[in-house]
CSV table of C-alpha atoms in Angstrom, one decimal:
chain,number,residue,atom,x,y,z
R,1,MET,CA,22.7,26.2,16.9
R,2,ALA,CA,21.8,22.6,17.3
R,3,SER,CA,25.0,21.4,15.8
R,4,LYS,CA,26.9,23.5,18.4
R,5,ALA,CA,25.2,22.3,21.4
R,6,LYS,CA,25.6,18.9,20.3
R,7,ASN,CA,29.5,19.5,19.6
R,8,LYS,CA,29.9,20.2,23.4
R,9,LYS,CA,29.4,16.8,24.5
R,10,LEU,CA,31.9,15.5,21.8
R,11,THR,CA,35.5,14.7,22.4
R,12,PRO,CA,38.1,16.8,20.6
R,13,THR,CA,38.7,14.0,18.2
R,14,GLN,CA,35.1,13.3,17.4
R,15,ILE,CA,34.9,17.1,16.6
R,16,GLU,CA,38.1,16.8,14.3
R,17,TYR,CA,36.6,13.9,12.5
R,18,GLN,CA,33.4,15.5,12.0
R,19,THR,CA,35.1,18.4,10.3
R,20,VAL,CA,37.1,16.3,8.2
R,21,ALA,CA,33.8,14.2,7.2
R,22,GLN,CA,31.9,17.5,6.5
R,23,ALA,CA,34.7,18.4,4.0
R,24,HIS,CA,34.6,15.3,2.1
R,25,GLU,CA,30.7,15.3,2.0
R,26,PRO,CA,29.8,15.5,-1.8
R,27,PRO,CA,28.0,18.7,-2.7
R,28,ARG,CA,24.5,18.5,-3.3
R,29,PRO,CA,23.8,18.9,-7.0
R,30,VAL,CA,21.3,21.7,-6.4
R,31,LEU,CA,20.7,22.7,-10.0
R,32,LYS,CA,20.0,19.3,-11.0
R,33,ASN,CA,17.7,18.5,-8.2
R,34,VAL,CA,15.7,21.8,-8.9
R,35,LEU,CA,15.3,21.0,-12.5
R,36,ARG,CA,14.0,17.4,-11.8
R,37,ALA,CA,11.6,18.9,-9.0
R,38,PHE,CA,10.3,21.5,-11.6
R,39,PHE,CA,9.6,19.0,-14.5
R,40,ILE,CA,8.3,16.0,-12.3
R,41,GLY,CA,6.3,18.2,-9.9
R,42,GLY,CA,5.0,20.4,-12.8
R,43,ALA,CA,3.7,16.9,-14.7
R,44,ILE,CA,2.3,15.7,-11.7
R,45,CYS,CA,0.1,19.1,-11.5
R,46,LEU,CA,-0.4,18.8,-15.2
R,47,LEU,CA,-2.0,15.5,-14.7
R,48,GLY,CA,-3.9,16.9,-11.9
R,49,GLN,CA,-5.2,19.4,-14.3
R,50,ILE,CA,-6.2,16.9,-16.9
R,51,ILE,CA,-8.2,14.9,-14.4
R,52,GLN,CA,-9.8,18.0,-13.1
R,53,THR,CA,-10.8,19.0,-16.8
R,54,PHE,CA,-12.3,15.5,-17.2
R,55,PHE,CA,-14.4,15.7,-14.1
R,56,ILE,CA,-15.7,19.1,-15.3
R,57,THR,CA,-16.2,18.0,-18.7
R,58,TYR,CA,-18.1,14.8,-18.4
R,59,PHE,CA,-19.3,14.7,-14.8
R,60,LYS,CA,-20.7,18.4,-14.3
R,61,PHE,CA,-18.4,19.3,-11.6
R,62,THR,CA,-17.7,22.9,-11.2
R,63,GLU,CA,-14.1,24.4,-11.0
R,64,LYS,CA,-14.8,24.4,-7.2
R,65,THR,CA,-16.2,20.9,-6.6
R,66,ALA,CA,-13.9,19.3,-9.0
R,67,GLY,CA,-10.8,19.6,-6.6
R,68,ASN,CA,-12.0,16.7,-4.3
R,69,PRO,CA,-12.3,14.0,-6.8
R,70,THR,CA,-9.2,15.0,-8.4
R,71,SER,CA,-7.2,14.8,-5.2
R,72,ALA,CA,-8.8,11.3,-4.5
R,73,VAL,CA,-8.1,10.2,-8.0
R,74,LEU,CA,-4.3,11.4,-7.4
R,75,ILE,CA,-4.1,9.8,-3.9
R,76,PHE,CA,-5.4,6.4,-5.5
R,77,ILE,CA,-2.8,6.5,-8.0
R,78,SER,CA,-0.2,7.5,-5.7
R,79,VAL,CA,-0.8,4.5,-3.4
R,80,LEU,CA,-1.0,2.2,-6.1
R,81,LEU,CA,2.3,3.0,-7.4
R,82,THR,CA,3.7,3.2,-3.6
R,83,GLY,CA,2.3,-0.4,-3.3
R,84,ILE,CA,4.0,-1.8,-6.4
R,85,GLY,CA,7.1,0.0,-5.3
R,86,VAL,CA,7.3,2.4,-8.1
R,87,TYR,CA,6.6,5.7,-6.6
R,88,ASP,CA,9.7,5.5,-4.5
R,89,LYS,CA,11.8,4.9,-7.6
R,90,ILE,CA,10.4,8.1,-8.9
R,91,ALA,CA,10.9,10.0,-5.7
R,92,GLN,CA,14.4,9.0,-5.6
R,93,TYR,CA,14.9,11.0,-8.8
R,94,ALA,CA,12.5,13.9,-8.6
R,95,GLY,CA,13.0,14.7,-4.7
R,96,ALA,CA,10.5,17.5,-3.9
R,97,GLY,CA,8.8,17.0,-7.0
R,98,THR,CA,7.2,13.9,-5.8
R,99,ALA,CA,6.9,14.9,-2.3
R,100,VAL,CA,5.3,18.4,-2.5
R,101,PRO,CA,2.2,17.4,-4.6
R,102,VAL,CA,-0.7,15.7,-2.7
R,103,THR,CA,0.7,12.4,-4.2
R,104,GLY,CA,3.6,12.8,-1.7
R,105,PHE,CA,1.2,13.3,1.0
R,106,ALA,CA,-0.5,10.0,0.2
R,107,ASN,CA,3.0,8.3,-0.4
R,108,SER,CA,3.9,9.1,3.1
R,109,ILE,CA,0.8,7.5,4.5
R,110,ALA,CA,0.8,4.5,2.3
R,111,SER,CA,4.5,3.8,2.6
R,112,ALA,CA,4.5,4.1,6.7
R,113,ALA,CA,1.4,1.8,6.7
R,114,LEU,CA,3.2,-0.9,4.2
R,115,GLU,CA,6.7,-0.8,6.0
R,116,HIS,CA,4.9,-1.5,9.6
R,117,ARG,CA,2.6,-3.9,8.3
R,118,THR,CA,4.3,-6.7,9.9
R,119,GLU,CA,3.8,-5.2,13.2
R,120,GLY,CA,0.1,-5.9,13.1
R,121,LEU,CA,-3.1,-4.0,11.7
R,122,VAL,CA,-3.6,-2.1,15.0
R,123,LEU,CA,-0.2,-1.2,16.3
R,124,GLY,CA,1.7,-1.4,13.0
R,125,VAL,CA,-0.6,0.1,10.3
R,126,GLY,CA,-2.9,2.2,12.5
R,127,GLY,CA,-0.3,3.4,14.9
R,128,ASN,CA,2.2,4.2,12.2
R,129,MET,CA,0.2,5.5,9.2
R,130,PHE,CA,0.4,9.5,10.3
R,131,LYS,CA,4.2,8.9,11.3
R,132,LEU,CA,5.4,11.3,8.4
R,133,ALA,CA,1.9,12.8,7.3
R,134,GLY,CA,1.0,13.8,11.1
R,135,SER,CA,3.5,16.7,11.2
R,136,VAL,CA,1.9,18.0,8.1
R,137,ILE,CA,-1.8,18.0,9.6
R,138,VAL,CA,-0.8,19.0,13.1
R,139,PHE,CA,1.0,22.1,11.9
R,140,GLY,CA,-1.3,23.0,9.1
R,141,VAL,CA,-4.5,22.6,11.6
R,142,PHE,CA,-2.7,24.6,14.2
R,143,ALA,CA,-1.7,27.4,11.9
R,144,ALA,CA,-5.3,27.5,10.2
R,145,PHE,CA,-6.6,27.9,13.8
R,146,ILE,CA,-4.3,30.7,14.6
R,147,ILE,CA,-5.2,32.4,11.4
R,148,GLY,CA,-8.9,31.9,12.0
R,149,LEU,CA,-8.4,33.4,15.4
R,150,LEU,CA,-6.7,36.5,14.1
R,151,LYS,CA,-9.4,37.0,11.4
R,152,TRP,CA,-12.1,36.5,13.7
R,153,ALA,CA,-10.5,39.3,16.0
R,154,TRP,CA,-9.8,41.3,13.0
R,155,THR,CA,-13.7,41.3,11.8
R,156,ALA,CA,-14.8,41.6,15.6
R,157,LEU,CA,-12.7,45.1,15.6
R,158,GLY,CA,-14.6,46.1,12.5
R,159,GLY,CA,-11.9,45.2,9.8
R,160,ALA,CA,-13.4,44.0,6.5
R,161,ALA,CA,-13.3,40.1,6.3
K,1,MET,CA,-3.8,27.7,-21.3
K,2,ILE,CA,-4.6,26.5,-17.8
K,3,PHE,CA,-2.6,23.3,-18.6
K,4,PHE,CA,0.8,25.4,-19.2
K,5,TRP,CA,0.3,27.5,-15.9
K,6,ALA,CA,-0.5,24.5,-13.9
K,7,PHE,CA,2.6,22.7,-15.1
K,8,VAL,CA,4.7,25.8,-14.5
K,9,ILE,CA,3.3,27.1,-11.0
K,10,GLY,CA,3.1,23.4,-9.7
K,11,GLY,CA,6.6,23.1,-10.9
K,12,LEU,CA,8.0,26.2,-9.2
K,13,ILE,CA,6.3,25.2,-5.8
K,14,CYS,CA,8.0,22.0,-6.1
K,15,VAL,CA,11.2,23.8,-6.9
K,16,ILE,CA,10.8,26.1,-3.4
K,17,GLY,CA,10.2,22.6,-1.7
K,18,GLN,CA,13.6,21.3,-3.1
K,19,LEU,CA,15.3,24.6,-2.4
K,20,LEU,CA,14.1,24.4,1.2
K,21,MET,CA,15.5,20.8,1.4
K,22,ASP,CA,18.9,21.5,-0.5
K,23,VAL,CA,19.6,25.2,0.5
K,24,GLY,CA,17.9,25.4,3.7
K,25,LYS,CA,19.1,21.7,4.9
K,26,LEU,CA,15.4,21.0,5.9
K,27,THR,CA,14.4,17.3,6.3
K,28,PRO,CA,11.4,16.4,4.1
K,29,ALA,CA,9.1,16.6,6.9
K,30,HIS,CA,10.0,20.2,7.8
K,31,THR,CA,9.8,21.2,4.4
K,32,MET,CA,6.3,19.7,3.8
K,33,SER,CA,5.3,21.5,7.3
K,34,THR,CA,6.8,24.8,6.1
K,35,LEU,CA,5.0,24.8,3.0
K,36,VAL,CA,1.5,23.9,4.6
K,37,VAL,CA,1.9,26.9,6.9
K,38,ALA,CA,2.8,29.1,4.0
K,39,GLY,CA,-0.2,27.9,2.3
K,40,ALA,CA,-2.3,28.7,5.3
K,41,VAL,CA,-0.7,32.2,5.8
K,42,LEU,CA,-1.3,33.0,2.0
K,43,ALA,CA,-4.9,32.0,2.5
K,44,GLY,CA,-5.1,34.2,5.6
K,45,PHE,CA,-4.2,37.2,3.4
K,46,GLY,CA,-6.4,36.0,0.7
K,47,TRP,CA,-3.7,35.7,-1.7
K,48,TYR,CA,-4.0,31.9,-2.4
K,49,GLU,CA,-7.4,31.9,-4.3
K,50,PRO,CA,-5.9,34.4,-7.0
K,51,LEU,CA,-3.2,31.6,-7.6
K,52,VAL,CA,-5.9,28.7,-7.8
K,53,LYS,CA,-7.9,30.8,-10.3
K,54,PHE,CA,-4.7,31.4,-12.4
K,55,ALA,CA,-3.2,28.2,-12.3
K,56,GLY,CA,-5.7,25.5,-11.3
K,57,ALA,CA,-4.2,22.3,-10.4
K,58,GLY,CA,-0.8,24.1,-10.2
K,59,ALA,CA,-2.1,25.6,-7.0
K,60,THR,CA,-4.5,22.9,-5.8
K,61,VAL,CA,-2.1,19.8,-6.0
K,62,PRO,CA,0.8,20.8,-4.1
K,63,ILE,CA,0.6,20.4,-0.2
K,64,THR,CA,0.6,24.5,0.1
K,65,SER,CA,-3.3,24.1,-0.9
K,66,PHE,CA,-3.9,21.6,2.3
K,67,GLY,CA,-3.1,24.7,4.3
K,68,ASN,CA,-5.2,27.0,2.0
K,69,ALA,CA,-7.9,24.3,2.4
K,70,LEU,CA,-8.1,24.2,6.1
K,71,VAL,CA,-8.2,28.0,6.4
K,72,HIS,CA,-11.0,28.2,4.2
K,73,GLY,CA,-12.9,25.5,5.8
K,74,ALA,CA,-12.3,27.4,9.1
K,75,MET,CA,-13.2,30.7,7.8
K,76,GLN,CA,-16.7,29.3,6.1
K,77,GLU,CA,-18.0,27.8,9.3
K,78,MET,CA,-16.8,31.2,11.3
K,79,LYS,CA,-18.8,33.2,9.1
K,80,ALA,CA,-21.9,31.1,9.9
K,81,ASP,CA,-21.5,30.0,13.4
K,82,GLY,CA,-18.9,32.6,15.0
K,83,VAL,CA,-15.7,31.8,16.6
K,84,ILE,CA,-16.6,28.0,17.3
K,85,GLY,CA,-16.7,27.6,13.7
K,86,ILE,CA,-13.0,27.6,13.6
K,87,ILE,CA,-12.7,24.4,15.3
K,88,THR,CA,-15.8,22.8,13.6
K,89,GLY,CA,-15.0,24.1,10.1
K,90,ILE,CA,-11.3,23.3,9.7
K,91,PHE,CA,-11.6,19.9,8.2
K,92,GLU,CA,-14.6,20.6,6.2
K,93,VAL,CA,-12.8,21.1,2.9
K,94,THR,CA,-9.8,18.8,3.4
K,95,SER,CA,-12.1,15.8,4.5
K,96,ALA,CA,-11.9,14.2,1.2
K,97,GLY,CA,-8.2,14.4,0.8
K,98,ILE,CA,-7.5,13.1,4.3
K,99,SER,CA,-10.2,10.2,4.0
K,100,ALA,CA,-9.2,9.2,0.8
K,101,ALA,CA,-5.4,8.8,2.1
K,102,ILE,CA,-6.6,6.8,5.0
K,103,ILE,CA,-8.7,4.5,3.1
K,104,PHE,CA,-6.6,4.0,0.4
K,105,GLY,CA,-3.5,3.8,2.4
K,106,PHE,CA,-5.1,1.1,4.6
K,107,LEU,CA,-6.3,-0.8,1.7
K,108,GLY,CA,-2.8,-0.7,0.3
K,109,ALA,CA,-1.3,-2.0,3.3
K,110,LEU,CA,-3.7,-5.0,3.3
K,111,VAL,CA,-3.3,-5.8,-0.4
K,112,PHE,CA,0.5,-5.1,-0.9
K,113,LYS,CA,3.3,-6.8,0.7
K,114,PRO,CA,6.2,-4.5,2.0
K,115,ARG,CA,9.2,-4.6,-0.1
K,116,GLY,CA,12.8,-3.5,0.1
């Protein structure tokens, strides 16, 4: 839909160019990307499980409370790898495998902060940190709010919680 | 066994993300937002918690669990304080993740030099 609306403003030559360019666009290697995402994403979750089990076994966390320190450790590792430039290399290989886990969330914050470091701490780092992660927080919070309201209405009408 | 399922379920959630990007032609930001909302909706139906029991970190590490945690915090406070609890409780469970990302991210920007 959006592309159609855009096409209206283009000259016939431009439209012709676009169709030619689209025909020559290399097809995305979907299967390869999916396999990479599966193995790297799975490996990150496996690492998370190992850290979580470590916290439960040695620091007396329960299965419920171990989630927080586990994310914190993963986030720390991710920021460290982002800082030394390794995370982005893995991300190029793994696609969604590194973007979907919480490490990808941390990576988007850390890399935005680093990228705009030269613009200063307040306007650069502070202002741009949530450039990419912001949409996740906004949509997550708004969805949670709507779902909370629906649940509240549901229980108020006598439904089971 | 939990290690095996953490790997498989975590991997599969990433595959869903990859398919949204490759087949659905969504940008990474759109993909992440979709997954977070999906996690929140699953939590609303009470279907995310069984997945966490089954797959452990395979369900808690992907970004879908962020949506789940937001709904959980809201529901928890709502049960105690009524409808206002939705607002006050939303960040209750996710506080650790967001705070850690801000603090470490800021420290990272101080310590490391931008590259590339």
